[in-house]
Amino acid sequence: MSEIKTYKDLLIWQKGIEIVKETYLLCKEIPNDELFGLQSQIKRSSISIPSNIAEGWGRNYTKNYLQFLKYSRGSLLELETQIIIAKELNFISTESFNKIQDLISEESKMLNAFIKSIDK
């Protein structure tokens, strides 16, 4: 295991970036009339996941960092809800849904474990 020197070394941040990339691919399936609705919300919540991890790291204070990790977790759950809505409305394929859902599940477990390890 290598030393963590920056937020970019954190697996939770790297997984967050992967979620953003997959989310942008998934959004290509959503109808254009949802560009300023659900599609926009999905993109914003996905971007918030790694962004809050990075911002919290930059605060350089454990209590602030924990708060930003929790914001990241909230954005992850927000994204999950929006993806479920997109699936329920038949905007996205089952394959795309399952792929992003698996990433969300992995990130959720990683974030929860990381929050617990820092909160000690």
CSV table of N, CA and C in Angstrom, one decimal:
chain,number,residue,atom,x,y,z
A,1,MET,N,0.8,-1.2,0.0
A,1,MET,CA,0.0,0.0,0.0
A,1,MET,C,0.9,1.2,0.0
A,2,SER,N,0.6,2.1,-0.9
A,2,SER,CA,1.4,3.3,-1.0
A,2,SER,C,0.9,4.4,-0.1
A,3,GLU,N,1.8,5.4,0.2
A,3,GLU,CA,1.4,6.5,1.1
A,3,GLU,C,0.5,7.4,0.4
A,4,ILE,N,-0.5,7.9,1.2
A,4,ILE,CA,-1.5,8.8,0.7
A,4,ILE,C,-0.9,10.3,0.9
A,5,LYS,N,-0.6,10.9,-0.2
A,5,LYS,CA,-0.1,12.3,-0.2
A,5,LYS,C,-1.1,13.3,-0.6
A,6,THR,N,-2.1,12.9,-1.3
A,6,THR,CA,-3.1,13.9,-1.8
A,6,THR,C,-4.4,13.1,-1.9
A,7,TYR,N,-5.5,13.9,-2.0
A,7,TYR,CA,-6.8,13.3,-2.2
A,7,TYR,C,-6.9,12.4,-3.4
A,8,LYS,N,-6.1,12.6,-4.4
A,8,LYS,CA,-6.1,11.9,-5.6
A,8,LYS,C,-5.6,10.4,-5.4
A,9,ASP,N,-4.9,10.2,-4.3
A,9,ASP,CA,-4.4,8.9,-3.9
A,9,ASP,C,-5.5,8.0,-3.3
A,10,LEU,N,-6.6,8.7,-2.8
A,10,LEU,CA,-7.7,8.0,-2.1
A,10,LEU,C,-8.5,7.2,-3.1
A,11,LEU,N,-8.8,5.9,-2.8
A,11,LEU,CA,-9.6,5.0,-3.6
A,11,LEU,C,-11.0,5.6,-3.7
A,12,ILE,N,-11.5,6.2,-2.6
A,12,ILE,CA,-12.9,6.7,-2.7
A,12,ILE,C,-13.0,7.9,-3.7
A,13,TRP,N,-11.9,8.7,-3.8
A,13,TRP,CA,-11.9,9.7,-4.8
A,13,TRP,C,-11.8,9.2,-6.2
A,14,GLN,N,-11.0,8.2,-6.4
A,14,GLN,CA,-10.8,7.5,-7.7
A,14,GLN,C,-12.1,6.9,-8.2
A,15,LYS,N,-12.8,6.2,-7.2
A,15,LYS,CA,-14.0,5.5,-7.6
A,15,LYS,C,-15.1,6.6,-7.9
A,16,GLY,N,-15.0,7.7,-7.2
A,16,GLY,CA,-15.9,8.9,-7.5
A,16,GLY,C,-15.8,9.4,-8.9
A,17,ILE,N,-14.5,9.5,-9.4
A,17,ILE,CA,-14.2,9.9,-10.7
A,17,ILE,C,-14.8,8.9,-11.7
A,18,GLU,N,-14.7,7.6,-11.4
A,18,GLU,CA,-15.2,6.6,-12.3
A,18,GLU,C,-16.7,6.7,-12.4
A,19,ILE,N,-17.4,7.0,-11.2
A,19,ILE,CA,-18.8,7.2,-11.2
A,19,ILE,C,-19.2,8.3,-12.1
A,20,VAL,N,-18.5,9.4,-12.0
A,20,VAL,CA,-18.8,10.6,-12.9
A,20,VAL,C,-18.7,10.2,-14.4
A,21,LYS,N,-17.6,9.5,-14.7
A,21,LYS,CA,-17.5,9.1,-16.2
A,21,LYS,C,-18.6,8.2,-16.6
A,22,GLU,N,-19.0,7.2,-15.8
A,22,GLU,CA,-20.1,6.3,-16.1
A,22,GLU,C,-21.4,7.1,-16.2
A,23,THR,N,-21.6,8.0,-15.3
A,23,THR,CA,-22.8,8.8,-15.2
A,23,THR,C,-23.0,9.6,-16.5
A,24,TYR,N,-21.9,10.2,-17.0
A,24,TYR,CA,-22.0,11.0,-18.2
A,24,TYR,C,-22.3,10.1,-19.4
A,25,LEU,N,-21.8,8.9,-19.4
A,25,LEU,CA,-22.1,8.0,-20.5
A,25,LEU,C,-23.6,7.6,-20.4
A,26,LEU,N,-24.1,7.3,-19.2
A,26,LEU,CA,-25.4,6.9,-19.0
A,26,LEU,C,-26.4,8.1,-19.4
A,27,CYS,N,-26.0,9.3,-19.2
A,27,CYS,CA,-26.9,10.5,-19.5
A,27,CYS,C,-27.1,10.6,-21.0
A,28,LYS,N,-26.3,10.0,-21.8
A,28,LYS,CA,-26.5,10.0,-23.2
A,28,LYS,C,-27.8,9.3,-23.6
A,29,GLU,N,-28.2,8.4,-22.7
A,29,GLU,CA,-29.4,7.6,-23.0
A,29,GLU,C,-30.7,8.4,-22.6
A,30,ILE,N,-30.6,9.4,-21.8
A,30,ILE,CA,-31.7,10.1,-21.3
A,30,ILE,C,-32.2,11.1,-22.4
A,31,PRO,N,-33.5,11.2,-22.6
A,31,PRO,CA,-34.0,12.1,-23.6
A,31,PRO,C,-33.5,13.5,-23.5
A,32,ASN,N,-33.4,14.2,-24.6
A,32,ASN,CA,-32.9,15.6,-24.6
A,32,ASN,C,-33.8,16.5,-23.9
A,33,ASP,N,-35.1,16.2,-23.9
A,33,ASP,CA,-36.0,17.1,-23.2
A,33,ASP,C,-35.8,17.1,-21.6
A,34,GLU,N,-34.9,16.2,-21.2
A,34,GLU,CA,-34.6,16.1,-19.8
A,34,GLU,C,-33.2,16.7,-19.5
A,35,LEU,N,-32.7,17.4,-20.5
A,35,LEU,CA,-31.3,18.0,-20.4
A,35,LEU,C,-31.2,18.9,-19.2
A,36,PHE,N,-32.3,19.7,-18.9
A,36,PHE,CA,-32.2,20.7,-17.8
A,36,PHE,C,-33.0,20.2,-16.6
A,37,GLY,N,-33.4,18.9,-16.7
A,37,GLY,CA,-34.2,18.3,-15.6
A,37,GLY,C,-33.3,17.2,-14.9
A,38,LEU,N,-33.8,16.0,-15.1
A,38,LEU,CA,-33.2,14.8,-14.5
A,38,LEU,C,-31.7,14.7,-14.9
A,39,GLN,N,-31.4,14.9,-16.2
A,39,GLN,CA,-30.1,14.7,-16.7
A,39,GLN,C,-29.1,15.6,-16.0
A,40,SER,N,-29.5,16.9,-15.8
A,40,SER,CA,-28.7,17.9,-15.2
A,40,SER,C,-28.5,17.5,-13.7
A,41,GLN,N,-29.5,17.1,-13.0
A,41,GLN,CA,-29.4,16.7,-11.6
A,41,GLN,C,-28.5,15.5,-11.4
A,42,ILE,N,-28.6,14.5,-12.3
A,42,ILE,CA,-27.7,13.3,-12.2
A,42,ILE,C,-26.3,13.7,-12.4
A,43,LYS,N,-26.0,14.6,-13.3
A,43,LYS,CA,-24.6,15.0,-13.5
A,43,LYS,C,-24.1,15.8,-12.3
A,44,ARG,N,-24.9,16.7,-11.8
A,44,ARG,CA,-24.4,17.5,-10.6
A,44,ARG,C,-24.2,16.6,-9.4
A,45,SER,N,-25.1,15.7,-9.1
A,45,SER,CA,-24.9,14.9,-7.9
A,45,SER,C,-23.7,14.0,-8.1
A,46,SER,N,-23.4,13.5,-9.3
A,46,SER,CA,-22.2,12.6,-9.5
A,46,SER,C,-21.0,13.4,-9.3
A,47,ILE,N,-20.9,14.6,-9.8
A,47,ILE,CA,-19.8,15.5,-9.7
A,47,ILE,C,-19.5,15.8,-8.3
A,48,SER,N,-20.5,16.0,-7.5
A,48,SER,CA,-20.4,16.3,-6.1
A,48,SER,C,-19.7,15.3,-5.2
A,49,ILE,N,-19.7,14.0,-5.7
A,49,ILE,CA,-19.1,12.9,-4.9
A,49,ILE,C,-17.6,13.1,-4.8
A,50,PRO,N,-16.8,13.1,-5.9
A,50,PRO,CA,-15.4,13.3,-5.7
A,50,PRO,C,-15.0,14.8,-5.3
A,51,SER,N,-15.9,15.7,-5.7
A,51,SER,CA,-15.6,17.1,-5.4
A,51,SER,C,-15.6,17.4,-3.9
A,52,ASN,N,-16.6,16.8,-3.2
A,52,ASN,CA,-16.6,17.0,-1.8
A,52,ASN,C,-15.5,16.3,-1.1
A,53,ILE,N,-15.0,15.1,-1.6
A,53,ILE,CA,-13.9,14.4,-1.0
A,53,ILE,C,-12.7,15.3,-1.1
A,54,ALA,N,-12.5,15.9,-2.3
A,54,ALA,CA,-11.3,16.8,-2.5
A,54,ALA,C,-11.4,18.1,-1.7
A,55,GLU,N,-12.6,18.7,-1.6
A,55,GLU,CA,-12.8,19.9,-0.8
A,55,GLU,C,-12.5,19.6,0.7
A,56,GLY,N,-13.0,18.5,1.2
A,56,GLY,CA,-12.8,18.2,2.6
A,56,GLY,C,-11.3,18.0,2.9
A,57,TRP,N,-10.6,17.3,2.0
A,57,TRP,CA,-9.2,17.1,2.1
A,57,TRP,C,-8.5,18.5,2.2
A,58,GLY,N,-8.9,19.4,1.4
A,58,GLY,CA,-8.3,20.7,1.4
A,58,GLY,C,-8.5,21.6,2.6
A,59,ARG,N,-9.6,21.2,3.4
A,59,ARG,CA,-9.9,22.0,4.6
A,59,ARG,C,-8.9,21.7,5.7
A,60,ASN,N,-8.1,20.6,5.6
A,60,ASN,CA,-7.0,20.3,6.5
A,60,ASN,C,-7.4,20.2,8.0
A,61,TYR,N,-8.6,19.8,8.3
A,61,TYR,CA,-9.1,19.7,9.6
A,61,TYR,C,-10.1,18.6,9.7
A,62,THR,N,-9.9,17.6,10.6
A,62,THR,CA,-10.6,16.4,10.6
A,62,THR,C,-12.1,16.5,10.7
A,63,LYS,N,-12.6,17.4,11.6
A,63,LYS,CA,-14.0,17.6,11.7
A,63,LYS,C,-14.7,18.1,10.4
A,64,ASN,N,-14.0,19.1,9.7
A,64,ASN,CA,-14.5,19.5,8.5
A,64,ASN,C,-14.5,18.4,7.4
A,65,TYR,N,-13.4,17.7,7.4
A,65,TYR,CA,-13.2,16.6,6.4
A,65,TYR,C,-14.3,15.6,6.6
A,66,LEU,N,-14.6,15.2,7.8
A,66,LEU,CA,-15.8,14.3,8.0
A,66,LEU,C,-17.1,14.8,7.5
A,67,GLN,N,-17.3,16.1,7.7
A,67,GLN,CA,-18.5,16.7,7.2
A,67,GLN,C,-18.6,16.6,5.7
A,68,PHE,N,-17.5,16.9,5.0
A,68,PHE,CA,-17.5,16.8,3.5
A,68,PHE,C,-17.6,15.4,3.0
A,69,LEU,N,-17.1,14.4,3.8
A,69,LEU,CA,-17.2,13.0,3.4
A,69,LEU,C,-18.7,12.7,3.5
A,70,LYS,N,-19.4,13.2,4.5
A,70,LYS,CA,-20.8,13.0,4.7
A,70,LYS,C,-21.6,13.6,3.6
A,71,TYR,N,-21.2,14.8,3.1
A,71,TYR,CA,-21.8,15.5,2.0
A,71,TYR,C,-21.7,14.6,0.7
A,72,SER,N,-20.5,14.0,0.6
A,72,SER,CA,-20.2,13.1,-0.5
A,72,SER,C,-21.2,11.9,-0.5
A,73,ARG,N,-21.3,11.4,0.7
A,73,ARG,CA,-22.2,10.2,0.9
A,73,ARG,C,-23.7,10.6,0.5
A,74,GLY,N,-24.1,11.8,0.9
A,74,GLY,CA,-25.4,12.3,0.6
A,74,GLY,C,-25.6,12.5,-0.9
A,75,SER,N,-24.6,13.0,-1.6
A,75,SER,CA,-24.7,13.1,-3.0
A,75,SER,C,-24.7,11.8,-3.7
A,76,LEU,N,-24.1,10.8,-3.1
A,76,LEU,CA,-24.1,9.4,-3.7
A,76,LEU,C,-25.5,8.9,-3.6
A,77,LEU,N,-26.2,9.1,-2.4
A,77,LEU,CA,-27.5,8.6,-2.3
A,77,LEU,C,-28.5,9.4,-3.2
A,78,GLU,N,-28.2,10.6,-3.3
A,78,GLU,CA,-29.0,11.5,-4.2
A,78,GLU,C,-28.9,10.9,-5.7
A,79,LEU,N,-27.7,10.6,-6.1
A,79,LEU,CA,-27.5,10.0,-7.4
A,79,LEU,C,-28.2,8.7,-7.6
A,80,GLU,N,-28.1,7.9,-6.5
A,80,GLU,CA,-28.8,6.6,-6.6
A,80,GLU,C,-30.3,6.7,-6.8
A,81,THR,N,-30.9,7.7,-6.1
A,81,THR,CA,-32.3,8.0,-6.2
A,81,THR,C,-32.7,8.4,-7.6
A,82,GLN,N,-31.8,9.3,-8.2
A,82,GLN,CA,-32.1,9.8,-9.5
A,82,GLN,C,-31.9,8.8,-10.6
A,83,ILE,N,-31.0,7.8,-10.4
A,83,ILE,CA,-30.8,6.7,-11.3
A,83,ILE,C,-32.0,5.8,-11.3
A,84,ILE,N,-32.5,5.6,-10.1
A,84,ILE,CA,-33.7,4.7,-9.9
A,84,ILE,C,-34.9,5.4,-10.7
A,85,ILE,N,-35.0,6.7,-10.5
A,85,ILE,CA,-36.1,7.4,-11.2
A,85,ILE,C,-35.9,7.3,-12.7
A,86,ALA,N,-34.7,7.4,-13.2
A,86,ALA,CA,-34.4,7.3,-14.7
A,86,ALA,C,-34.8,5.9,-15.2
A,87,LYS,N,-34.5,4.9,-14.4
A,87,LYS,CA,-34.8,3.5,-14.7
A,87,LYS,C,-36.3,3.3,-14.7
A,88,GLU,N,-37.0,3.8,-13.7
A,88,GLU,CA,-38.5,3.7,-13.6
A,88,GLU,C,-39.2,4.3,-14.8
A,89,LEU,N,-38.6,5.4,-15.3
A,89,LEU,CA,-39.2,6.1,-16.4
A,89,LEU,C,-38.7,5.6,-17.8
A,90,ASN,N,-38.0,4.5,-17.7
A,90,ASN,CA,-37.4,3.8,-18.9
A,90,ASN,C,-36.6,4.7,-19.7
A,91,PHE,N,-35.8,5.6,-19.1
A,91,PHE,CA,-34.9,6.5,-19.8
A,91,PHE,C,-33.5,5.8,-20.0
A,92,ILE,N,-33.2,4.8,-19.2
A,92,ILE,CA,-31.9,4.2,-19.3
A,92,ILE,C,-32.1,2.6,-19.3
A,93,SER,N,-31.1,2.0,-19.9
A,93,SER,CA,-31.2,0.5,-20.1
A,93,SER,C,-30.9,-0.2,-18.7
A,94,THR,N,-31.4,-1.4,-18.6
A,94,THR,CA,-31.1,-2.2,-17.4
A,94,THR,C,-29.6,-2.4,-17.3
A,95,GLU,N,-28.9,-2.6,-18.4
A,95,GLU,CA,-27.4,-2.7,-18.3
A,95,GLU,C,-26.7,-1.5,-17.7
A,96,SER,N,-27.1,-0.3,-18.2
A,96,SER,CA,-26.5,0.9,-17.7
A,96,SER,C,-26.9,1.1,-16.2
A,97,PHE,N,-28.1,0.8,-15.9
A,97,PHE,CA,-28.6,0.9,-14.5
A,97,PHE,C,-27.8,0.0,-13.6
A,98,ASN,N,-27.6,-1.2,-14.0
A,98,ASN,CA,-26.9,-2.2,-13.2
A,98,ASN,C,-25.4,-1.8,-13.0
A,99,LYS,N,-24.8,-1.3,-14.1
A,99,LYS,CA,-23.4,-0.9,-14.0
A,99,LYS,C,-23.2,0.3,-13.0
A,100,ILE,N,-24.0,1.3,-13.1
A,100,ILE,CA,-23.8,2.4,-12.2
A,100,ILE,C,-24.3,2.1,-10.8
A,101,GLN,N,-25.3,1.2,-10.7
A,101,GLN,CA,-25.7,0.8,-9.3
A,101,GLN,C,-24.6,0.0,-8.6
A,102,ASP,N,-23.9,-0.8,-9.3
A,102,ASP,CA,-22.7,-1.5,-8.7
A,102,ASP,C,-21.7,-0.6,-8.3
A,103,LEU,N,-21.4,0.4,-9.1
A,103,LEU,CA,-20.4,1.4,-8.7
A,103,LEU,C,-20.8,2.2,-7.4
A,104,ILE,N,-22.1,2.6,-7.4
A,104,ILE,CA,-22.7,3.3,-6.3
A,104,ILE,C,-22.6,2.4,-5.0
A,105,SER,N,-22.9,1.2,-5.1
A,105,SER,CA,-22.8,0.3,-4.0
A,105,SER,C,-21.4,0.1,-3.4
A,106,GLU,N,-20.4,0.0,-4.3
A,106,GLU,CA,-19.0,-0.1,-3.9
A,106,GLU,C,-18.6,1.2,-3.2
A,107,GLU,N,-18.9,2.3,-3.8
A,107,GLU,CA,-18.5,3.6,-3.3
A,107,GLU,C,-19.1,3.8,-1.9
A,108,SER,N,-20.4,3.4,-1.8
A,108,SER,CA,-21.1,3.6,-0.5
A,108,SER,C,-20.3,2.8,0.6
A,109,LYS,N,-20.0,1.6,0.3
A,109,LYS,CA,-19.3,0.8,1.3
A,109,LYS,C,-17.9,1.4,1.7
A,110,MET,N,-17.2,1.9,0.6
A,110,MET,CA,-15.9,2.5,0.8
A,110,MET,C,-16.0,3.8,1.6
A,111,LEU,N,-17.0,4.6,1.3
A,111,LEU,CA,-17.1,5.9,2.0
A,111,LEU,C,-17.5,5.6,3.5
A,112,ASN,N,-18.4,4.7,3.7
A,112,ASN,CA,-18.8,4.4,5.1
A,112,ASN,C,-17.6,3.9,5.9
A,113,ALA,N,-16.8,3.0,5.4
A,113,ALA,CA,-15.7,2.5,6.1
A,113,ALA,C,-14.7,3.6,6.3
A,114,PHE,N,-14.5,4.5,5.3
A,114,PHE,CA,-13.5,5.6,5.5
A,114,PHE,C,-13.9,6.5,6.6
A,115,ILE,N,-15.2,6.9,6.6
A,115,ILE,CA,-15.8,7.8,7.6
A,115,ILE,C,-15.6,7.2,9.0
A,116,LYS,N,-15.9,5.9,9.1
A,116,LYS,CA,-15.7,5.2,10.4
A,116,LYS,C,-14.2,5.3,10.8
A,117,SER,N,-13.3,5.0,9.9
A,117,SER,CA,-11.9,5.0,10.3
A,117,SER,C,-11.4,6.4,10.7
A,118,ILE,N,-11.9,7.4,10.1
A,118,ILE,CA,-11.5,8.8,10.5
A,118,ILE,C,-12.2,9.3,11.8
A,119,ASP,N,-13.4,8.8,12.0
A,119,ASP,CA,-14.2,9.3,13.1
A,119,ASP,C,-13.8,8.7,14.4
A,120,LYS,N,-12.8,7.8,14.4
A,120,LYS,CA,-12.3,7.2,15.7
A,120,LYS,C,-11.5,8.2,16.5
